[in-house]
JSON list of N, CA and C in Angstrom, two decimals:
[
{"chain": "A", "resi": 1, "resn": "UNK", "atom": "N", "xyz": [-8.00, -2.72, -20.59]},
{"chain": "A", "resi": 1, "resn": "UNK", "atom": "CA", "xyz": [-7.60, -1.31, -20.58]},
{"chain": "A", "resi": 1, "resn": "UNK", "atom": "C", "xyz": [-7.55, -0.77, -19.15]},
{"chain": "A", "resi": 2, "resn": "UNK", "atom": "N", "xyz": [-8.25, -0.83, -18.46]},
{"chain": "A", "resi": 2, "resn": "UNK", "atom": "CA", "xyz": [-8.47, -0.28, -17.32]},
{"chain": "A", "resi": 2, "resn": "UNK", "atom": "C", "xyz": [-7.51, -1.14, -16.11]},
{"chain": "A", "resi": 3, "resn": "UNK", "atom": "N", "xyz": [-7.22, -2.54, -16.57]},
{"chain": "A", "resi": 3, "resn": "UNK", "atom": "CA", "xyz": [-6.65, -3.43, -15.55]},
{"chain": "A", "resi": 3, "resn": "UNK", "atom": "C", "xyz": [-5.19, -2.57, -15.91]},
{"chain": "A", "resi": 4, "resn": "UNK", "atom": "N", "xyz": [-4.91, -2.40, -16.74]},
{"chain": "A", "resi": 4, "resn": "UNK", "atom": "CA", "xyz": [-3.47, -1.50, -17.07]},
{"chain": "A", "resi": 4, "resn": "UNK", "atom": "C", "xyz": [-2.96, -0.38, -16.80]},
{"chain": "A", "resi": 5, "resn": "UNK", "atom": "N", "xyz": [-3.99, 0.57, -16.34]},
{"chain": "A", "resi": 5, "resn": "UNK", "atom": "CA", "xyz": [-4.37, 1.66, -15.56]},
{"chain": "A", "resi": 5, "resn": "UNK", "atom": "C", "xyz": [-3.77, 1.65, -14.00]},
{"chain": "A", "resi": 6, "resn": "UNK", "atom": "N", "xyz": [-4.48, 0.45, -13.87]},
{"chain": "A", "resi": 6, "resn": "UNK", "atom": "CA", "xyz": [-4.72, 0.10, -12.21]},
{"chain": "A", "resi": 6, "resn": "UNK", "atom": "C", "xyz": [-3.11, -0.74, -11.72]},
{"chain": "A", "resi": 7, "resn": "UNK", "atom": "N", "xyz": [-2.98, -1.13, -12.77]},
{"chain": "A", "resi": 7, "resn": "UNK", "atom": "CA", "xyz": [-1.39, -1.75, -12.76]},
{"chain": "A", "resi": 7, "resn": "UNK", "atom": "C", "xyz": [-0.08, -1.40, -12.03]},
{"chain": "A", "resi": 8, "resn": "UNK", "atom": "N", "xyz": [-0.01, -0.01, -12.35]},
{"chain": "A", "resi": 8, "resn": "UNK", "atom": "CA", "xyz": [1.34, 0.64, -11.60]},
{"chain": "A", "resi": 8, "resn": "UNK", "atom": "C", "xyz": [1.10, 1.04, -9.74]},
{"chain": "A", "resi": 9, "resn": "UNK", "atom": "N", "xyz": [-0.49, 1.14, -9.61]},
{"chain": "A", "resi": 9, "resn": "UNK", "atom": "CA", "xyz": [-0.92, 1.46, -8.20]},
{"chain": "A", "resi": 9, "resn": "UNK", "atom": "C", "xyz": [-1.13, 0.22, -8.06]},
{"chain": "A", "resi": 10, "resn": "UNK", "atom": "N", "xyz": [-1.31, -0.98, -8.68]},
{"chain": "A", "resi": 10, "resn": "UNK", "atom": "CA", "xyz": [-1.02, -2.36, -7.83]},
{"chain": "A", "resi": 10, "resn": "UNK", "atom": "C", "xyz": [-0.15, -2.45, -7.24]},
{"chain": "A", "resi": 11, "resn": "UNK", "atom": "N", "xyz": [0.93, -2.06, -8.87]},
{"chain": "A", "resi": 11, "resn": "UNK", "atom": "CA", "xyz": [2.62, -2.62, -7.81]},
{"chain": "A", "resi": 11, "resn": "UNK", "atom": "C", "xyz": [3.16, -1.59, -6.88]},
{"chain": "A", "resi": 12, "resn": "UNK", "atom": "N", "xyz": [2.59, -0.84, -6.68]},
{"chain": "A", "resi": 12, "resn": "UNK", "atom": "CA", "xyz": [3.18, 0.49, -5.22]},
{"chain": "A", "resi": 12, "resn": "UNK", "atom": "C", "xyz": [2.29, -0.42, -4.14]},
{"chain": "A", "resi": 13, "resn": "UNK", "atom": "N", "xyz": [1.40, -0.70, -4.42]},
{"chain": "A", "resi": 13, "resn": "UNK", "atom": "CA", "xyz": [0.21, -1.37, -3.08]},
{"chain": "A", "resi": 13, "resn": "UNK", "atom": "C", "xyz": [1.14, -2.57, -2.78]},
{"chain": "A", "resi": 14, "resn": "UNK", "atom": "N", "xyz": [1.48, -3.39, -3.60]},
{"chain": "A", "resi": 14, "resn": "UNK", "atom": "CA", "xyz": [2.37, -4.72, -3.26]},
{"chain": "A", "resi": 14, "resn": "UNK", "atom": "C", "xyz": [3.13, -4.02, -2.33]},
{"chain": "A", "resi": 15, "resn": "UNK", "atom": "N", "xyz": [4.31, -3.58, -3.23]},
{"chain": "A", "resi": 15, "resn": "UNK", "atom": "CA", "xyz": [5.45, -2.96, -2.98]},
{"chain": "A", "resi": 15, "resn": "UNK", "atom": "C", "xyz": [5.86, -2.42, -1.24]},
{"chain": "A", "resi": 16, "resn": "UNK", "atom": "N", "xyz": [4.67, -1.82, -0.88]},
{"chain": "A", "resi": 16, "resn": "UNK", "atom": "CA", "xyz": [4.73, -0.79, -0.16]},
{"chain": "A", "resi": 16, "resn": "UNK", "atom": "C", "xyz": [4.22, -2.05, 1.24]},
{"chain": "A", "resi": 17, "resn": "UNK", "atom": "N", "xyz": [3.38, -2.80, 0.75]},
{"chain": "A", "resi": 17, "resn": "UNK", "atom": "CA", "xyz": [2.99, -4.18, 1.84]},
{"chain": "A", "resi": 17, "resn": "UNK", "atom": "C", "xyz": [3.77, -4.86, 2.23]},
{"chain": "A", "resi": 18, "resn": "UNK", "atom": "N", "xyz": [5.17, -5.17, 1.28]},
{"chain": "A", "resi": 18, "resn": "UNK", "atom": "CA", "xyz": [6.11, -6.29, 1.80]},
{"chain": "A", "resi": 18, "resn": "UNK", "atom": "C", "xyz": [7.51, -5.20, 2.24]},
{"chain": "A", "resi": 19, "resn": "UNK", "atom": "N", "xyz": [7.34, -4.16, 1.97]},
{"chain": "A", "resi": 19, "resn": "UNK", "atom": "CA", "xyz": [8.11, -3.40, 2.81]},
{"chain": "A", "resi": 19, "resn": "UNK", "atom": "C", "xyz": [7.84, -3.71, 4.74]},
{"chain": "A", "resi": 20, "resn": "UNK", "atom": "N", "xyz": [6.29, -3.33, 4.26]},
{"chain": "A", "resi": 20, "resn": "UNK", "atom": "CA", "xyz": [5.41, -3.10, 5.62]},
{"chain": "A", "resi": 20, "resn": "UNK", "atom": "C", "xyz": [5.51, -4.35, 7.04]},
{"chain": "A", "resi": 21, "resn": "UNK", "atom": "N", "xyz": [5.92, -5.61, 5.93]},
{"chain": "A", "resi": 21, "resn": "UNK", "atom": "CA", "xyz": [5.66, -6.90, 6.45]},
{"chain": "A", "resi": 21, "resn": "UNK", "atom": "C", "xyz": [7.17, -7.12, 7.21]},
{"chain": "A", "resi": 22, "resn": "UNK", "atom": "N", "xyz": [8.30, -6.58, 5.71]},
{"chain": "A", "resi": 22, "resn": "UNK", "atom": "CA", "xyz": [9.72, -6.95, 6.62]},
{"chain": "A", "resi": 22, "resn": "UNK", "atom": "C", "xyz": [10.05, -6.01, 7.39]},
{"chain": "A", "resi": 23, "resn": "UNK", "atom": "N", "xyz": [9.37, -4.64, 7.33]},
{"chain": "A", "resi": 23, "resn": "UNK", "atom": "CA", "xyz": [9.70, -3.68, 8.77]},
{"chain": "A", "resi": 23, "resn": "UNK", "atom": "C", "xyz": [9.29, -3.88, 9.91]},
{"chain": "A", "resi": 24, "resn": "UNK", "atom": "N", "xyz": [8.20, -4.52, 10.33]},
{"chain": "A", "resi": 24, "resn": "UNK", "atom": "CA", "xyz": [7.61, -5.44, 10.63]},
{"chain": "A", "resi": 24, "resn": "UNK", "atom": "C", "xyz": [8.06, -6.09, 11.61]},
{"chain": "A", "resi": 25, "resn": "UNK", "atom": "N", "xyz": [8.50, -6.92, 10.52]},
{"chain": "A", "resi": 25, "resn": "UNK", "atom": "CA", "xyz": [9.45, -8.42, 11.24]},
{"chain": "A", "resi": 25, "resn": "UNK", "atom": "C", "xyz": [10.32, -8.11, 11.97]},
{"chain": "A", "resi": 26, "resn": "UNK", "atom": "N", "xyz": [11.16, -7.09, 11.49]},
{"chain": "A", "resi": 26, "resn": "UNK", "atom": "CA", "xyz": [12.85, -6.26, 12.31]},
{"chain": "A", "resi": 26, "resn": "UNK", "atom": "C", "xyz": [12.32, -5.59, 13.42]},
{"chain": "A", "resi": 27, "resn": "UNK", "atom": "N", "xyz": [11.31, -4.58, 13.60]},
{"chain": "A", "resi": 27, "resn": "UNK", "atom": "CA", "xyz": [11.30, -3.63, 14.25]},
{"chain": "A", "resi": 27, "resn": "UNK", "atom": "C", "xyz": [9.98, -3.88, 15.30]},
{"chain": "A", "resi": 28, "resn": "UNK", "atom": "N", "xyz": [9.28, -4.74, 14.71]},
{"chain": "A", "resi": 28, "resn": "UNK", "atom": "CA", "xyz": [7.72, -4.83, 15.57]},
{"chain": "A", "resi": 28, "resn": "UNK", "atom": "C", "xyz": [6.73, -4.21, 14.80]},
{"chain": "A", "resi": 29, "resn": "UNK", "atom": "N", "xyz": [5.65, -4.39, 15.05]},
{"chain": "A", "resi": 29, "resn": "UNK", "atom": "CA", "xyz": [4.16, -3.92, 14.00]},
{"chain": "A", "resi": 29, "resn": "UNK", "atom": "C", "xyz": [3.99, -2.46, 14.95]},
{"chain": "A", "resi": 30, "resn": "UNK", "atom": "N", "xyz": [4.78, -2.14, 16.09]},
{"chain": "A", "resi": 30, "resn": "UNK", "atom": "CA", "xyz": [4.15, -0.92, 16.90]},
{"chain": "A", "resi": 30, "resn": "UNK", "atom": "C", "xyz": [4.81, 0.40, 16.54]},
{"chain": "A", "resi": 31, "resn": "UNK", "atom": "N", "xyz": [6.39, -0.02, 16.09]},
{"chain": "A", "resi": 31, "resn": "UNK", "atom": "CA", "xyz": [7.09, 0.52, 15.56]},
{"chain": "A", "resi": 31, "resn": "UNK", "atom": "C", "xyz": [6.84, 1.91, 14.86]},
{"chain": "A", "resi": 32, "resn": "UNK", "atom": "N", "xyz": [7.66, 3.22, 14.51]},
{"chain": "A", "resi": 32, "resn": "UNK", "atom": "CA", "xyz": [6.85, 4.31, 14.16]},
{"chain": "A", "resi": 32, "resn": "UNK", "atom": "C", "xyz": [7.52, 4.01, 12.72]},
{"chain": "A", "resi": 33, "resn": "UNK", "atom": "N", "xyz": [8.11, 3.38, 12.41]},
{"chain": "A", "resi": 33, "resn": "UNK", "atom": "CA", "xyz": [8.72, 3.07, 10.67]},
{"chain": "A", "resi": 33, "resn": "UNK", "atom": "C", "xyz": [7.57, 2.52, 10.08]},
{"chain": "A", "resi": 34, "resn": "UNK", "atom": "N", "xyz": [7.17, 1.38, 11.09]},
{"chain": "A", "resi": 34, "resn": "UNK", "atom": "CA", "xyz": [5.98, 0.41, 10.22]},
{"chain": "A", "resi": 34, "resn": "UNK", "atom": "C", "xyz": [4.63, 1.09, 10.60]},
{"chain": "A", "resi": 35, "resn": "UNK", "atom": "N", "xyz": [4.31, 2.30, 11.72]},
{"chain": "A", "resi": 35, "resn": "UNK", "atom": "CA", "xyz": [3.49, 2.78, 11.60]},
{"chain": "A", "resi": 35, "resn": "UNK", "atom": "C", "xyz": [3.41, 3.78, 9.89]},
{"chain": "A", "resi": 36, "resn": "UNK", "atom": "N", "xyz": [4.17, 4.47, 9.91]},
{"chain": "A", "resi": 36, "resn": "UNK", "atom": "CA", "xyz": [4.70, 5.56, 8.90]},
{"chain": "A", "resi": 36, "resn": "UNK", "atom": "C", "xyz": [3.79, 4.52, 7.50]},
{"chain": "A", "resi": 37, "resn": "UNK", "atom": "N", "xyz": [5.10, 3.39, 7.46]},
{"chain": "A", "resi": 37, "resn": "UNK", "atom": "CA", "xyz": [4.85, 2.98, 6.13]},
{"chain": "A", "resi": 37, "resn": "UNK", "atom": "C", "xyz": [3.30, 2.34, 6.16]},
{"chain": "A", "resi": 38, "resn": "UNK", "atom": "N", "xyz": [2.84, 1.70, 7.00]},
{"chain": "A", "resi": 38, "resn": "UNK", "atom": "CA", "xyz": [1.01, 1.49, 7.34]},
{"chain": "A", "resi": 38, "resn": "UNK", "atom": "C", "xyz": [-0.04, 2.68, 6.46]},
{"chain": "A", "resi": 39, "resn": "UNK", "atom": "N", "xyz": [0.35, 3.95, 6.80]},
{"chain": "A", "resi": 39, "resn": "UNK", "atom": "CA", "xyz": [-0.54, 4.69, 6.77]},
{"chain": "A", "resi": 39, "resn": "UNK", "atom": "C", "xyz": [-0.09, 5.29, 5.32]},
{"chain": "A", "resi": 40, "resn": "UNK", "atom": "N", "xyz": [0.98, 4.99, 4.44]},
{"chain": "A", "resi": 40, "resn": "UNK", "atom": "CA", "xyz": [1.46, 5.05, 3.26]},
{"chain": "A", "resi": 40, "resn": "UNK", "atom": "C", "xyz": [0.60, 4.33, 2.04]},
{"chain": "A", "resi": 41, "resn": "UNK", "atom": "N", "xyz": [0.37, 2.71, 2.87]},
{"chain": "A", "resi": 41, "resn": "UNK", "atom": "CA", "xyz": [-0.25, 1.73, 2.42]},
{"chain": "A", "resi": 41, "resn": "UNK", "atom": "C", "xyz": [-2.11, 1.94, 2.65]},
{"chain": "A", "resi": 42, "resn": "UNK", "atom": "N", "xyz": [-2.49, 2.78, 3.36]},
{"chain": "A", "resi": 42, "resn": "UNK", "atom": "CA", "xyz": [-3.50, 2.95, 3.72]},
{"chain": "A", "resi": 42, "resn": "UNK", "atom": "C", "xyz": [-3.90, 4.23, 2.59]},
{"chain": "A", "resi": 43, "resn": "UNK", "atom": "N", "xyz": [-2.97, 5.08, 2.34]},
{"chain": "A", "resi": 43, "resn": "UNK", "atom": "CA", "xyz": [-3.63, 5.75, 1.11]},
{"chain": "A", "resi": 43, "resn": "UNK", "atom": "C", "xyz": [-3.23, 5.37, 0.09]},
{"chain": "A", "resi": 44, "resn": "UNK", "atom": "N", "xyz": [-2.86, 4.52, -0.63]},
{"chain": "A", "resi": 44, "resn": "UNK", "atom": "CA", "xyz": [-2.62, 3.90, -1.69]},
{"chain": "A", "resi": 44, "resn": "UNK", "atom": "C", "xyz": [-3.66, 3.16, -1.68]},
{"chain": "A", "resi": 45, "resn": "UNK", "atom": "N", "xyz": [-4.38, 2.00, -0.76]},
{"chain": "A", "resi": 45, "resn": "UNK", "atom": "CA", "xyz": [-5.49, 1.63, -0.73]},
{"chain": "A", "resi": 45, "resn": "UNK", "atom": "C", "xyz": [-6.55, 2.44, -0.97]},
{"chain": "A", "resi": 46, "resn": "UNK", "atom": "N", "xyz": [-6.74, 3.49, -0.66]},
{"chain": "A", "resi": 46, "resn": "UNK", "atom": "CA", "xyz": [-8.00, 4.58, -0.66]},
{"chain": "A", "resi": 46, "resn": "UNK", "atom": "C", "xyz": [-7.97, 5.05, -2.07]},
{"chain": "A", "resi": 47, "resn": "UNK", "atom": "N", "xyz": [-6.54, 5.31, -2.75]},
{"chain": "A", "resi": 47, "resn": "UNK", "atom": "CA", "xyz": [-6.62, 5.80, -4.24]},
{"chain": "A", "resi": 47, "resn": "UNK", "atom": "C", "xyz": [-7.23, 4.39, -5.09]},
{"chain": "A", "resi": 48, "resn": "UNK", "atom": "N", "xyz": [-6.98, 3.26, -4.70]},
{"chain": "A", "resi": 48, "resn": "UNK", "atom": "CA", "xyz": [-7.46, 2.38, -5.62]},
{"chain": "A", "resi": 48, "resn": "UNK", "atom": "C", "xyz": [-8.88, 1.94, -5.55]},
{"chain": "A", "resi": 49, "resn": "UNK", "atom": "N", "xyz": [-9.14, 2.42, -4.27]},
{"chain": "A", "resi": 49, "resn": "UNK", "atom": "CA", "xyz": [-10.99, 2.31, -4.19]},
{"chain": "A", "resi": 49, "resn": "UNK", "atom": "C", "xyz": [-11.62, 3.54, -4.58]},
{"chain": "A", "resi": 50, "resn": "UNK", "atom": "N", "xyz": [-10.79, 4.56, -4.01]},
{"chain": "A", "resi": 50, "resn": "UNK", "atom": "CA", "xyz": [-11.43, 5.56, -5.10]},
{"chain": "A", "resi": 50, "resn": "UNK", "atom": "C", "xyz": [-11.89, 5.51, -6.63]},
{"chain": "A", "resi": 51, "resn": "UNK", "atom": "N", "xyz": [-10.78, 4.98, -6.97]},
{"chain": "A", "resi": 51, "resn": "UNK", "atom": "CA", "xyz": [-10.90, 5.06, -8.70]},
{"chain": "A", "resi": 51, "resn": "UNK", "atom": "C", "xyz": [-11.41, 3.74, -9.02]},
{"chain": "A", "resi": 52, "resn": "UNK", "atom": "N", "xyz": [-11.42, 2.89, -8.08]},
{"chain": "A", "resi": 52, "resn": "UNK", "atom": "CA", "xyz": [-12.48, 1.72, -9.02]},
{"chain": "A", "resi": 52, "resn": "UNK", "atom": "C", "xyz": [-13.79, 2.02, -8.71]},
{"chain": "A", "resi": 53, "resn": "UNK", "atom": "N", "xyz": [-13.95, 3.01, -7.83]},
{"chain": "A", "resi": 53, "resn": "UNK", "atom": "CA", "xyz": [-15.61, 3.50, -7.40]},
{"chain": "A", "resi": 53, "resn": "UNK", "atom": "C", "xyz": [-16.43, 4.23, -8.68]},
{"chain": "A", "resi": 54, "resn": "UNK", "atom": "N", "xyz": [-15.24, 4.94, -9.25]},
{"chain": "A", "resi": 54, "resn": "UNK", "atom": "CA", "xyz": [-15.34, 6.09, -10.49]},
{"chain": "A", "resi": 54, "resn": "UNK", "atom": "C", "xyz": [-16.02, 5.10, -11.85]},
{"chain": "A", "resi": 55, "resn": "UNK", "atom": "N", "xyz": [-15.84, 4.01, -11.54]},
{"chain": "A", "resi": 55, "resn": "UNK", "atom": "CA", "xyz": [-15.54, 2.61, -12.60]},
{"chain": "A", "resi": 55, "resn": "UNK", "atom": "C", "xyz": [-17.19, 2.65, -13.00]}
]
């Protein structure tokens, strides 16, 4: 039940990482695109520790 919950903020956390990885690759890790999308991925991380903290 709960892994099903957590499911759709997995796949934005994926999602949002292999964006992160091929902007990345094109532009450089210093980049303000792959900064942008970093800190996208950084609260998507924080919502999923949040709520497995709640657990």
């Amino acid at each position: 039940m709960v892994q099903n919950s957590l499911k759709p903020l997995s796949n934005k956390i994926n999602q949002k990482r292999n964006e992160m990885i091929f902007l990345g690759n094109q532009y450089g890790l210093t980049s303000p695109e792959v900064i942008k999308i970093s800190r996208q991925l950084d609260n998507l991380l924080n919502k999923l520790y949040d709520y497995q903290k709640q657990l």
